[in-house]
C-alpha atoms as a PDB file:
ATOM      1  CA  MET A   1      -0.129  -0.058  -0.128  1.00  0.00           C
ATOM      2  CA  GLU A   2       1.394   3.541  -0.613  1.00  0.00           C
ATOM      3  CA  GLU A   3       2.607   5.540   2.471  1.00  0.00           C
ATOM      4  CA  GLY A   4      -0.237   7.482   4.077  1.00  0.00           C
ATOM      5  CA  ILE A   5      -3.251   6.179   2.256  1.00  0.00           C
ATOM      6  CA  PRO A   6      -5.517   4.677   5.177  1.00  0.00           C
ATOM      7  CA  CYS A   7      -7.438   1.350   4.733  1.00  0.00           C
ATOM      8  CA  LYS A   8     -11.099   1.828   4.428  1.00  0.00           C
ATOM      9  CA  GLN A   9     -14.240  -0.479   5.091  1.00  0.00           C
ATOM     10  CA  VAL A  10     -15.625  -1.629   1.861  1.00  0.00           C
ATOM     11  CA  ASP A  11     -19.623  -1.600   1.535  1.00  0.00           C
ATOM     12  CA  VAL A  12     -21.519  -3.329  -1.239  1.00  0.00           C
ATOM     13  CA  SER A  13     -24.943  -2.198  -2.943  1.00  0.00           C
ATOM     14  CA  ASP A  14     -27.957  -4.256  -3.077  1.00  0.00           C
ATOM     15  CA  GLU A  15     -27.807  -3.688  -6.930  1.00  0.00           C
ATOM     16  CA  PHE A  16     -24.029  -4.778  -6.926  1.00  0.00           C
ATOM     17  CA  ASP A  17     -25.145  -8.108  -5.159  1.00  0.00           C
ATOM     18  CA  ASN A  18     -27.900  -8.548  -7.741  1.00  0.00           C
ATOM     19  CA  SER A  19     -25.744  -7.862 -10.767  1.00  0.00           C
ATOM     20  CA  VAL A  20     -23.324 -10.393  -9.685  1.00  0.00           C
ATOM     21  CA  ASP A  21     -26.193 -12.886  -9.269  1.00  0.00           C
ATOM     22  CA  ARG A  22     -27.267 -12.124 -12.791  1.00  0.00           C
ATOM     23  CA  ILE A  23     -23.600 -12.469 -14.198  1.00  0.00           C
ATOM     24  CA  TYR A  24     -23.243 -15.736 -12.114  1.00  0.00           C
ATOM     25  CA  ALA A  25     -26.317 -17.117 -14.006  1.00  0.00           C
ATOM     26  CA  TYR A  26     -25.938 -15.936 -17.460  1.00  0.00           C
ATOM     27  CA  GLY A  27     -22.222 -17.545 -16.896  1.00  0.00           C
ATOM     28  CA  LEU A  28     -23.452 -20.515 -15.512  1.00  0.00           C
ATOM     29  CA  GLU A  29     -26.190 -21.052 -18.439  1.00  0.00           C
ATOM     30  CA  THR A  30     -23.548 -19.728 -21.477  1.00  0.00           C
ATOM     31  CA  PHE A  31     -20.223 -21.193 -19.943  1.00  0.00           C
ATOM     32  CA  GLY A  32     -20.721 -23.813 -17.661  1.00  0.00           C
ATOM     33  CA  TYR A  33     -20.527 -24.158 -13.860  1.00  0.00           C
ATOM     34  CA  PHE A  34     -16.411 -24.072 -13.698  1.00  0.00           C
ATOM     35  CA  GLN A  35     -16.300 -20.763 -15.689  1.00  0.00           C
ATOM     36  CA  ALA A  36     -19.091 -19.253 -13.801  1.00  0.00           C
ATOM     37  CA  GLU A  37     -17.265 -20.051 -10.597  1.00  0.00           C
ATOM     38  CA  ARG A  38     -13.767 -18.943 -11.977  1.00  0.00           C
ATOM     39  CA  TYR A  39     -15.579 -15.573 -12.932  1.00  0.00           C
ATOM     40  CA  ASP A  40     -17.513 -14.954  -9.427  1.00  0.00           C
ATOM     41  CA  ARG A  41     -14.013 -15.634  -7.814  1.00  0.00           C
ATOM     42  CA  GLN A  42     -12.525 -12.921  -9.888  1.00  0.00           C
ATOM     43  CA  ILE A  43     -15.086 -10.260  -8.703  1.00  0.00           C
ATOM     44  CA  LEU A  44     -14.936 -11.107  -5.129  1.00  0.00           C
ATOM     45  CA  GLN A  45     -11.169 -10.957  -5.338  1.00  0.00           C
ATOM     46  CA  SER A  46     -11.408  -7.586  -6.532  1.00  0.00           C
ATOM     47  CA  ILE A  47     -13.429  -6.414  -3.931  1.00  0.00           C
ATOM     48  CA  ALA A  48     -11.514  -7.858  -1.381  1.00  0.00           C
ATOM     49  CA  THR A  49      -8.491  -5.744  -2.443  1.00  0.00           C
ATOM     50  CA  LEU A  50     -10.380  -2.333  -2.314  1.00  0.00           C
ATOM     51  CA  SER A  51     -10.016  -1.635   1.420  1.00  0.00           C
ATOM     52  CA  THR A  52      -6.338  -1.179   0.536  1.00  0.00           C
ATOM     53  CA  TYR A  53      -5.879  -0.468  -2.968  1.00  0.00           C
ATOM     54  CA  TYR A  54      -9.030   1.611  -3.840  1.00  0.00           C
ATOM     55  CA  THR A  55      -6.665   4.760  -5.284  1.00  0.00           C
ATOM     56  CA  PHE A  56      -4.961   2.200  -7.624  1.00  0.00           C
ATOM     57  CA  TYR A  57      -7.568   2.145  -9.926  1.00  0.00           C
ATOM     58  CA  PRO A  58      -8.590   4.762 -12.340  1.00  0.00           C
ATOM     59  CA  GLU A  59     -11.291   7.458 -12.442  1.00  0.00           C
ATOM     60  CA  CYS A  60     -14.395   6.218 -14.148  1.00  0.00           C
ATOM     61  CA  ARG A  61     -14.283   8.413 -17.238  1.00  0.00           C
ATOM     62  CA  HIS A  62     -18.108   8.596 -17.351  1.00  0.00           C
ATOM     63  CA  LEU A  63     -18.416   9.614 -13.989  1.00  0.00           C
ATOM     64  CA  ALA A  64     -15.564  12.240 -13.867  1.00  0.00           C
ATOM     65  CA  THR A  65     -15.171  14.458 -10.700  1.00  0.00           C
ATOM     66  CA  LEU A  66     -12.706  17.016  -9.387  1.00  0.00           C
ATOM     67  CA  SER A  67     -12.030  14.792  -6.379  1.00  0.00           C
ATOM     68  CA  GLN A  68     -11.901  11.401  -8.570  1.00  0.00           C
ATOM     69  CA  MET A  69     -14.352   9.789  -6.197  1.00  0.00           C
ATOM     70  CA  TYR A  70     -15.932   7.723  -8.708  1.00  0.00           C
ATOM     71  CA  ARG A  71     -13.409   4.743  -9.857  1.00  0.00           C
ATOM     72  CA  ASN A  72     -13.918   1.408 -11.773  1.00  0.00           C
ATOM     73  CA  ILE A  73     -12.156  -1.478 -11.785  1.00  0.00           C
ATOM     74  CA  ILE A  74     -12.122  -3.493 -15.327  1.00  0.00           C
ATOM     75  CA  LEU A  75     -12.500  -6.892 -15.055  1.00  0.00           C
ATOM     76  CA  ASP A  76     -12.813  -8.912 -18.783  1.00  0.00           C
ATOM     77  CA  SER A  77     -16.078  -7.335 -19.849  1.00  0.00           C
ATOM     78  CA  HIS A  78     -17.325  -5.870 -16.845  1.00  0.00           C
ATOM     79  CA  LEU A  79     -16.941  -2.715 -15.023  1.00  0.00           C
ATOM     80  CA  ILE A  80     -17.218  -2.566 -11.330  1.00  0.00           C
ATOM     81  CA  ILE A  81     -17.610   1.104 -10.421  1.00  0.00           C
ATOM     82  CA  TYR A  82     -17.275   2.324  -6.750  1.00  0.00           C
ATOM     83  CA  ARG A  83     -17.320   5.502  -4.952  1.00  0.00           C
ATOM     84  CA  ILE A  84     -14.357   6.980  -2.597  1.00  0.00           C
ATOM     85  CA  THR A  85     -15.912   8.542   0.499  1.00  0.00           C
ATOM     86  CA  THR A  86     -14.513   9.824   3.542  1.00  0.00           C
ATOM     87  CA  ALA A  87     -15.645   6.966   5.728  1.00  0.00           C
ATOM     88  CA  ARG A  88     -15.615   4.132   3.408  1.00  0.00           C
ATOM     89  CA  ILE A  89     -15.550   2.554  -0.311  1.00  0.00           C
ATOM     90  CA  GLU A  90     -18.689   1.968  -1.687  1.00  0.00           C
ATOM     91  CA  VAL A  91     -19.254  -0.590  -4.431  1.00  0.00           C
ATOM     92  CA  LEU A  92     -22.346   0.795  -6.569  1.00  0.00           C
ATOM     93  CA  ASP A  93     -22.468  -1.896  -9.123  1.00  0.00           C
ATOM     94  CA  ILE A  94     -20.871  -3.955 -11.820  1.00  0.00           C
ATOM     95  CA  VAL A  95     -22.023  -3.167 -15.470  1.00  0.00           C
ATOM     96  CA  HIS A  96     -20.838  -4.583 -19.040  1.00  0.00           C
ATOM     97  CA  ALA A  97     -18.346  -2.605 -20.409  1.00  0.00           C
ATOM     98  CA  ALA A  98     -20.983  -2.038 -23.529  1.00  0.00           C
ATOM     99  CA  SER A  99     -23.333  -0.537 -21.395  1.00  0.00           C
ATOM    100  CA  SER A 100     -24.727   2.654 -22.502  1.00  0.00           C
ATOM    101  CA  ILE A 101     -23.326   5.752 -20.903  1.00  0.00           C
ATOM    102  CA  ARG A 102     -26.573   6.906 -19.352  1.00  0.00           C
ATOM    103  CA  ARG A 103     -26.695   3.439 -17.562  1.00  0.00           C
ATOM    104  CA  ILE A 104     -23.466   4.065 -16.202  1.00  0.00           C
ATOM    105  CA  ARG A 105     -24.090   7.465 -15.059  1.00  0.00           C
ATOM    106  CA  ASN A 106     -27.263   6.290 -13.389  1.00  0.00           C
ATOM    107  CA  VAL A 107     -24.816   4.399 -11.175  1.00  0.00           C
ATOM    108  CA  ARG A 108     -24.540   7.904  -9.181  1.00  0.00           C
ATOM    109  CA  LYS A 109     -27.755   7.644  -7.926  1.00  0.00           C
ATOM    110  CA  ILE A 110     -27.203   4.472  -6.048  1.00  0.00           C
ATOM    111  CA  LYS A 111     -27.318   4.746  -2.513  1.00  0.00           C
ATOM    112  CA  LEU A 112     -26.085   2.316   0.415  1.00  0.00           C
ATOM    113  CA  LYS A 113     -27.694   1.688   3.483  1.00  0.00           C
ATOM    114  CA  THR A 114     -25.562   3.167   6.588  1.00  0.00           C
END
């Protein structure tokens, strides 16, 4: 971890959980059990590293702000979009990389339970 960057708690939204379930179901139907499990593990491992490495990922270009609070993890054909707040990391959603810009921008509206 970079010097001076504190670890933060990582919380995920209900939308993220629902999207992961849909991706898993699609992967299971299309590619089979082992590929669906492998991709699911990759998603979960990416989230597990966020508490420490949240600044390592690029700003989400569709959600640009001065503070660069919206970032994304590029994972195969999906983007895991998260928001950095003062208190925590909020994993908002995982969307297909070919999603419309409007779909990606709507991720900003996702609120997490406190």
